[in-house]
PDB file of C-alpha atoms in Angstrom:
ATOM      1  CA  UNK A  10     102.013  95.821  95.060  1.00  0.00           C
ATOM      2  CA  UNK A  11     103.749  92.979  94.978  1.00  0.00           C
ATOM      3  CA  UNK A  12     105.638  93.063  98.110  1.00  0.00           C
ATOM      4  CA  UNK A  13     102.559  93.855  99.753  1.00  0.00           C
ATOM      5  CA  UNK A  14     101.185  90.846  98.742  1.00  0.00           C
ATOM      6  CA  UNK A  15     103.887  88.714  99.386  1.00  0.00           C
ATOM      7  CA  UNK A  16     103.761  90.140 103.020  1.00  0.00           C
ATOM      8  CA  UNK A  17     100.142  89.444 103.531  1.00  0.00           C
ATOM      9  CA  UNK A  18     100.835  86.109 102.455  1.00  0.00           C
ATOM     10  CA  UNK A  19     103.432  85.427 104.699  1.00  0.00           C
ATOM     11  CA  UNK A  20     102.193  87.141 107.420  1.00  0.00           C
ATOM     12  CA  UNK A  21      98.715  84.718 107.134  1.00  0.00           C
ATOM     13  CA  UNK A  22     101.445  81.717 107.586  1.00  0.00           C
ATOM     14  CA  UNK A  23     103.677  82.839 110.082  1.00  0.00           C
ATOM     15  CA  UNK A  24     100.403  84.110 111.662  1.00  0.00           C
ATOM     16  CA  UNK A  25      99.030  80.038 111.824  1.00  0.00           C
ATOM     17  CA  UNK A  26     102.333  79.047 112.632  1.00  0.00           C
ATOM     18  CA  UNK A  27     102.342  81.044 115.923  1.00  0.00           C
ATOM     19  CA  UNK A  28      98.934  80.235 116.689  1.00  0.00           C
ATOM     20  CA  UNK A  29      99.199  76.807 116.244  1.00  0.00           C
ATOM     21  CA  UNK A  30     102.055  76.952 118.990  1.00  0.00           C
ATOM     22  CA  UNK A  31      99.397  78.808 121.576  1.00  0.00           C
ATOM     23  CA  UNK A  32      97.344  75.965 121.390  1.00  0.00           C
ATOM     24  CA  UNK A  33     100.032  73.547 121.865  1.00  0.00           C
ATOM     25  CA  UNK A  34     100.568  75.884 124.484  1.00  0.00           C
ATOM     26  CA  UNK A  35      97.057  75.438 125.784  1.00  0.00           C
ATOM     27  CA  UNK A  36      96.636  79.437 126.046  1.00  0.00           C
ATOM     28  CA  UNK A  37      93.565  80.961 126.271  1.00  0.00           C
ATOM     29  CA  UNK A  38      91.872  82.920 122.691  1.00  0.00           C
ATOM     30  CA  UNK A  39      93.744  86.407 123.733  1.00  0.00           C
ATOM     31  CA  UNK A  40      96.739  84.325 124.027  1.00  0.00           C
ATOM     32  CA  UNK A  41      96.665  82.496 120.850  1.00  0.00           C
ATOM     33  CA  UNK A  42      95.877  85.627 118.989  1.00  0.00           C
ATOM     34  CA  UNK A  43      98.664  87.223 121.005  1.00  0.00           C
ATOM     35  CA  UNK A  44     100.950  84.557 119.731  1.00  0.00           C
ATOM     36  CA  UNK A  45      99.938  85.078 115.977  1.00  0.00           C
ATOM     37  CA  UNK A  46     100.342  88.532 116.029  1.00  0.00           C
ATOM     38  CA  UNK A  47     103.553  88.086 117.298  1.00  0.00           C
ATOM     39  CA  UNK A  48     104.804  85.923 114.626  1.00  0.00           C
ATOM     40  CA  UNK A  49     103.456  87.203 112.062  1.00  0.00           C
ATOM     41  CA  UNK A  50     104.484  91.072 112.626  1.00  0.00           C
ATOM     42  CA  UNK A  51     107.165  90.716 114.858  1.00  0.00           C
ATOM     43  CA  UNK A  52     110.128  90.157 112.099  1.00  0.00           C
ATOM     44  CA  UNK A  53     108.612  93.056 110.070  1.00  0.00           C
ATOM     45  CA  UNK A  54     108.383  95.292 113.205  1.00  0.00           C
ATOM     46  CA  UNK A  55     111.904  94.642 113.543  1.00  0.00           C
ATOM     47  CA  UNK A  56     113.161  95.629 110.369  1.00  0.00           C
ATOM     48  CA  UNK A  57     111.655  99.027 110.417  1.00  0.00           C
ATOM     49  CA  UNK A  58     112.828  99.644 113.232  1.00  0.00           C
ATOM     50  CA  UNK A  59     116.415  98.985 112.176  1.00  0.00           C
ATOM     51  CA  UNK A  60     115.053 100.990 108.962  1.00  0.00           C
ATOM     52  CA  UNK A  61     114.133 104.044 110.972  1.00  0.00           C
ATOM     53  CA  UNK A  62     110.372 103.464 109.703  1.00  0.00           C
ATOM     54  CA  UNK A  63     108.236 104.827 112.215  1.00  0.00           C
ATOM     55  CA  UNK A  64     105.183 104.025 113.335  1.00  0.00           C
ATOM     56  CA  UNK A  65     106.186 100.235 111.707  1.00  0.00           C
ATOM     57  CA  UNK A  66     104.411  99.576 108.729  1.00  0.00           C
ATOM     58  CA  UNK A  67     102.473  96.605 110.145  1.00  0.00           C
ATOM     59  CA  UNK A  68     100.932  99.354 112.689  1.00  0.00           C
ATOM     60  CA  UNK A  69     100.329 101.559 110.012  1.00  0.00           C
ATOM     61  CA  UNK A  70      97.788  99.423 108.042  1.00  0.00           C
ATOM     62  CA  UNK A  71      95.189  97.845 109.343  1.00  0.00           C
ATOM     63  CA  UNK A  72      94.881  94.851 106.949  1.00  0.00           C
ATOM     64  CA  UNK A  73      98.208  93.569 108.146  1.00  0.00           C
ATOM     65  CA  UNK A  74      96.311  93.329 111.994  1.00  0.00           C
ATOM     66  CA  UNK A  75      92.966  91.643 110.640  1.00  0.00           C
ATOM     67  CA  UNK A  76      94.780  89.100 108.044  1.00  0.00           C
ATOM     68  CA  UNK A  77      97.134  87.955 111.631  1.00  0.00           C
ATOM     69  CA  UNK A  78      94.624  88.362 114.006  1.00  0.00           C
ATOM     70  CA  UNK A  79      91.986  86.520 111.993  1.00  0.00           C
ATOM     71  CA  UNK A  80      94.260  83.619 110.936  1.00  0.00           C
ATOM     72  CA  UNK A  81      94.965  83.336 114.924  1.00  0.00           C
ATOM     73  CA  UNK A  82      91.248  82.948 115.250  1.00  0.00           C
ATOM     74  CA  UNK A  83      90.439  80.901 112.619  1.00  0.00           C
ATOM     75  CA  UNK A  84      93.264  78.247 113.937  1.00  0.00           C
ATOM     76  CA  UNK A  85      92.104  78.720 117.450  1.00  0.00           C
ATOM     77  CA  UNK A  86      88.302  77.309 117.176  1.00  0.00           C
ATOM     78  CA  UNK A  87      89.683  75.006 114.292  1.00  0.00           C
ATOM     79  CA  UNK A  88      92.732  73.673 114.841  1.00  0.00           C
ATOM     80  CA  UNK A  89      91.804  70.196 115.109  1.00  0.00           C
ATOM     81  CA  UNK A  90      91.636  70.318 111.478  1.00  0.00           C
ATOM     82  CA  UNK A  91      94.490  72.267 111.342  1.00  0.00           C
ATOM     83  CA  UNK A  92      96.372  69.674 113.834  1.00  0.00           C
ATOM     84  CA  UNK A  93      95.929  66.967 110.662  1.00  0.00           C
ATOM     85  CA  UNK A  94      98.053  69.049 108.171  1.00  0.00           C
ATOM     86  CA  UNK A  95     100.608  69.326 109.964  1.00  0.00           C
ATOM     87  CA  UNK A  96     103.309  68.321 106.308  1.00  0.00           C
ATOM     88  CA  UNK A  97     101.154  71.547 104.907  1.00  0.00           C
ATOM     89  CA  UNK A  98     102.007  74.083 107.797  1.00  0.00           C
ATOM     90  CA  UNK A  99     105.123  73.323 107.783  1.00  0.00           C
ATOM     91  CA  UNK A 100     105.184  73.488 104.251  1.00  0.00           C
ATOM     92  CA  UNK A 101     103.604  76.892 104.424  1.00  0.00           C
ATOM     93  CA  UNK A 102     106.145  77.541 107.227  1.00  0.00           C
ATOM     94  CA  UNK A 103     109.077  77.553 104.998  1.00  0.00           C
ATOM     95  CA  UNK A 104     107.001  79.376 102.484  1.00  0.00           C
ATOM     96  CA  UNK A 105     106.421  82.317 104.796  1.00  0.00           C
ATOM     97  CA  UNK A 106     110.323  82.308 105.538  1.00  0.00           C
ATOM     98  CA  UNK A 107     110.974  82.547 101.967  1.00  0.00           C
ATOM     99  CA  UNK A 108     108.495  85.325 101.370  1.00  0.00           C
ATOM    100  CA  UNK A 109     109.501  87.792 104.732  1.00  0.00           C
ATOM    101  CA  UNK A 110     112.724  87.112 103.610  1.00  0.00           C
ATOM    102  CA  UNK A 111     112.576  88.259 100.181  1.00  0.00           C
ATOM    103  CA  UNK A 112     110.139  91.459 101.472  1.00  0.00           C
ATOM    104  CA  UNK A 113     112.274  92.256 104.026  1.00  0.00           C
ATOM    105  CA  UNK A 114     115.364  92.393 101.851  1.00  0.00           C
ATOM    106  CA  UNK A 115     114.395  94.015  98.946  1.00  0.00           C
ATOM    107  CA  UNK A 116     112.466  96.625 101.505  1.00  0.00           C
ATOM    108  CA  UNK A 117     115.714  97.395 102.642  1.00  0.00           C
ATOM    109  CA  UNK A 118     117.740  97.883  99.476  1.00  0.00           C
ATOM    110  CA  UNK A 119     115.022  99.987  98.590  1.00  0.00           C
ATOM    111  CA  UNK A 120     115.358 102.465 102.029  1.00  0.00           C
ATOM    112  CA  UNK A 121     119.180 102.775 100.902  1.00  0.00           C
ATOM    113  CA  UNK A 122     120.425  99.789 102.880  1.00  0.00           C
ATOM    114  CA  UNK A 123     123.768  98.424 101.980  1.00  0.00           C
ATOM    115  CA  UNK A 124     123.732  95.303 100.288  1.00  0.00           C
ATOM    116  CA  UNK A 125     125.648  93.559 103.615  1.00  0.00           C
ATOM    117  CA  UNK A 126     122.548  95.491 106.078  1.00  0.00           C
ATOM    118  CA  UNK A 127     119.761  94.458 103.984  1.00  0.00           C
ATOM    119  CA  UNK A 128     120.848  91.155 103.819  1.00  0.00           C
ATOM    120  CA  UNK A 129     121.087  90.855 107.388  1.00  0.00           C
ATOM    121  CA  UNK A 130     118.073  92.779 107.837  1.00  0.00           C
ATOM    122  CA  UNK A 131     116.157  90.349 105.450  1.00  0.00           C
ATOM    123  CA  UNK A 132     116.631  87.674 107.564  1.00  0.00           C
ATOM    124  CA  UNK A 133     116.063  89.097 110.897  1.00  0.00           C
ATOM    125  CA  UNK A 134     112.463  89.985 109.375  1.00  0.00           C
ATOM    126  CA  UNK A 135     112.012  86.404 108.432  1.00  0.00           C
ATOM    127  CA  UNK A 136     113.023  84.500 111.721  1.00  0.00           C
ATOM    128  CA  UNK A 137     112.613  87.298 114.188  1.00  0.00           C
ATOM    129  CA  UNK A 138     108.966  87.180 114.907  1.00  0.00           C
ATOM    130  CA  UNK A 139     109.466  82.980 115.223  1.00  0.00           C
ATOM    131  CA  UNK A 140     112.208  83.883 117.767  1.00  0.00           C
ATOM    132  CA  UNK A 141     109.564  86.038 119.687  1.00  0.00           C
ATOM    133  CA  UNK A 142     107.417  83.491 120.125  1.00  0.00           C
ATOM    134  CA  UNK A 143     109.042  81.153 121.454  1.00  0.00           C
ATOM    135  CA  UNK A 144     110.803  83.316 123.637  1.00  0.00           C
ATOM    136  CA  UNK A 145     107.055  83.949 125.016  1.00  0.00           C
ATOM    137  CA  UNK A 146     106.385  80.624 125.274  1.00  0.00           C
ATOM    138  CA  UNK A 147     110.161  80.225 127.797  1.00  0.00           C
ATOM    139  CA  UNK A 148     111.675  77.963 124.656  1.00  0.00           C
ATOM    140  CA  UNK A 149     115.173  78.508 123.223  1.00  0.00           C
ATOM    141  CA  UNK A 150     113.892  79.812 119.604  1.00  0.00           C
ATOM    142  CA  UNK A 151     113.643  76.988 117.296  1.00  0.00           C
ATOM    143  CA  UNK A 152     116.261  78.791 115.019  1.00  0.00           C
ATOM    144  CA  UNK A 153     118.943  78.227 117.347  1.00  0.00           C
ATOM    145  CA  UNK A 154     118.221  74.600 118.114  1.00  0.00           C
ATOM    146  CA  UNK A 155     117.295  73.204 114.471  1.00  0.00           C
ATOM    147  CA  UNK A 156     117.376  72.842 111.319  1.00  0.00           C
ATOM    148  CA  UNK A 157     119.409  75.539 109.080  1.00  0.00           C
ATOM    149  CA  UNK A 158     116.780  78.530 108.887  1.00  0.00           C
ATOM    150  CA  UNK A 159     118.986  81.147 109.551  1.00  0.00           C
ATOM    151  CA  UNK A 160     121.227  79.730 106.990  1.00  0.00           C
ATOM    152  CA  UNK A 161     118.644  79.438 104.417  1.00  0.00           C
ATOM    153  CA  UNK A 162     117.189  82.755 105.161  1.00  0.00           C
ATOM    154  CA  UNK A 163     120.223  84.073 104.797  1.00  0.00           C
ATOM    155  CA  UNK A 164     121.013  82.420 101.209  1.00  0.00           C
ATOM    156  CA  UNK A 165     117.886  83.691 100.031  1.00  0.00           C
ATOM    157  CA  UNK A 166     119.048  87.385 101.192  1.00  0.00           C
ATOM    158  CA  UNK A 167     122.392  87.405  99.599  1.00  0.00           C
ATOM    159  CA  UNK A 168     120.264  85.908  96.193  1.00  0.00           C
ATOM    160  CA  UNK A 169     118.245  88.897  96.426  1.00  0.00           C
ATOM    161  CA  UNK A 170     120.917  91.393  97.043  1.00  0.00           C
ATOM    162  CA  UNK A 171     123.061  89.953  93.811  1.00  0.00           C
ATOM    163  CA  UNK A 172     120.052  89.858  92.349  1.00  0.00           C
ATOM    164  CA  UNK A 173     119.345  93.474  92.438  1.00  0.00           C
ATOM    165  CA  UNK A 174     123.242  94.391  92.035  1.00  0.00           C
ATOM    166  CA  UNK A 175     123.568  93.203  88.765  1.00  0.00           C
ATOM    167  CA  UNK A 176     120.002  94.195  87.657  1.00  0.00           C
ATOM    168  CA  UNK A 177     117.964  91.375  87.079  1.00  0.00           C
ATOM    169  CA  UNK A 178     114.250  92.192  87.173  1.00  0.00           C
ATOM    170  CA  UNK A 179     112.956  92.770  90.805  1.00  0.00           C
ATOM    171  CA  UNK A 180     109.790  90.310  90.551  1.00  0.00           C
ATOM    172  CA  UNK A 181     112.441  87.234  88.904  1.00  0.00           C
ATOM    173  CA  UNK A 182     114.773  88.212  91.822  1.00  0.00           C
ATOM    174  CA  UNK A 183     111.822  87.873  94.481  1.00  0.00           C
ATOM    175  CA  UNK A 184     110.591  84.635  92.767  1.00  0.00           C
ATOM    176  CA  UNK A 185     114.477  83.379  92.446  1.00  0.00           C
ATOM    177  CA  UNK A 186     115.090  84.125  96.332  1.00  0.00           C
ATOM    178  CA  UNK A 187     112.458  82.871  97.670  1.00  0.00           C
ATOM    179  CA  UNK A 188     112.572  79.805  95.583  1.00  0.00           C
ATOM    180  CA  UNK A 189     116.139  79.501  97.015  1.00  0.00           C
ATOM    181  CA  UNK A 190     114.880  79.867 100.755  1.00  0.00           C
ATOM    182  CA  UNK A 191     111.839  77.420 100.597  1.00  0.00           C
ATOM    183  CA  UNK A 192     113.869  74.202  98.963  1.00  0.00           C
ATOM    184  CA  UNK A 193     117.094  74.511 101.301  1.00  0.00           C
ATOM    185  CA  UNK A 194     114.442  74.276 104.254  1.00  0.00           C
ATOM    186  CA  UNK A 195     112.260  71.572 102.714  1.00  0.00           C
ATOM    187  CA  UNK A 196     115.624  69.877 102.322  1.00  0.00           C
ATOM    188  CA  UNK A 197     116.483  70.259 105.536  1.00  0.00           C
ATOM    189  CA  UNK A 198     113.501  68.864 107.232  1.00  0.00           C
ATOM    190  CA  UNK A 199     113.304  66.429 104.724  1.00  0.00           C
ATOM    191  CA  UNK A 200     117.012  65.068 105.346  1.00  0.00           C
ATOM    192  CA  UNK A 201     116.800  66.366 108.756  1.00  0.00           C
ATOM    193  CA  UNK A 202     119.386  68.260 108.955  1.00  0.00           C
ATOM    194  CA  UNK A 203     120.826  70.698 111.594  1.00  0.00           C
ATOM    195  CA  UNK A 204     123.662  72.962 112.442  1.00  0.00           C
ATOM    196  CA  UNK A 205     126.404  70.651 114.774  1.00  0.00           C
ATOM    197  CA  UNK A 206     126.224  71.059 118.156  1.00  0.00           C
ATOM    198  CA  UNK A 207     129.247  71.097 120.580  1.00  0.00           C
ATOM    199  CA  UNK A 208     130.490  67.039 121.334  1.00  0.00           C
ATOM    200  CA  UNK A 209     130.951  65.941 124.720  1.00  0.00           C
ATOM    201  CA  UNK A 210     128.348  67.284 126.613  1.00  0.00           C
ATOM    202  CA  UNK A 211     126.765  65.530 129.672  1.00  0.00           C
ATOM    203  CA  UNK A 212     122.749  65.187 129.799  1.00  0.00           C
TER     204      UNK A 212
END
């Protein structure tokens, strides 16, 4: 129950997240809906895939569909609104990282990953379905341009992996690695910082 929950959750922000980018975007409704779906299922999709979980679970339940979908349409006719709160989506951003991150991990330990796999796994779930989208929208994906995501996604993984190696209760380690996920990024945006890029270069 509990990692459903923390799914819906973060599949509701990554969901926003993606939509608000469609309407940067200026795409149409079916695009902007598109565009949260995309987000918001596209890093879970991925793991069970890697998992061997057919159909994907996201396909599999309809409630994961209607929370994205809806949250594409509710940013879509207001996202004037959601324009002003910009600090709280990206906010809720680093939330949803933290929460696909710690889901998609502690999925995988569950399916018999290896600690090493379900770390990686955890965060391809969390930053794939970003990647996806702005691969849609012809951008190099944000996680390879700024900030430390990957890095922090990453951290939060190998948290939960310890985490359920040396037995600590599965709803502290959740809590603990997602905690561990959301400040590194708030600290990053906050100090702005990002991975160094090659010196030298022209342009």
């Amino acid at each position: 129950m509990l990692l459903i929950v923390l799914e819906l959750i973060g599949i509701a922000v990554f969901a926003a997240s993606g939509a608000v980018a469609a309407v940067r975007a200026r795409l149409d409704v079916f695009g902007v809906i598109v565009l949260a779906l995309t987000t918001a299922l596209g890093g879970g999709i991925i793991r069970d895939v890697l998992l061997g979980v057919h159909p994907p679970t996201s396909l599999r339940n309809w409630p994961y569909l209607l929370v994205a979908g809806g949250t594409g349409l509710i940013v879509f006719w207001f996202h004037p609104q959601v324009a002003k709160l910009r600090r709280s989506v990206l906010l809720l951003d680093a939330v949803g990282l933290g929460l696909f991150v710690t889901s998609g991990t502690t999925t995988a330990l569950a399916l018999g990953a290896t600690p090493y796999a379900a770390c990686l796994i955890g965060m391809t779930t969390g930053i794939g379905g970003g990647a996806v989208r702005d691969l849609l929208l012809r951008e190099i994906p944000l996680v390879l341009r700024r900030e430390i995501y990957a890095v922090a996604a990453l951290a939060g993984a190998v948290v939960v992996a310890v985490g359920e190696w040396i037995k600590v209760p599965k709803d502290l380690v959740a809590l603990i690695g997602a905690s561990t996920i959301i400040t590194i990024s708030l600290i990053a945006l906050w100090r702005k910082w990002n991975a160094p890029v090659a010196r030298g270069l022209e342009g």
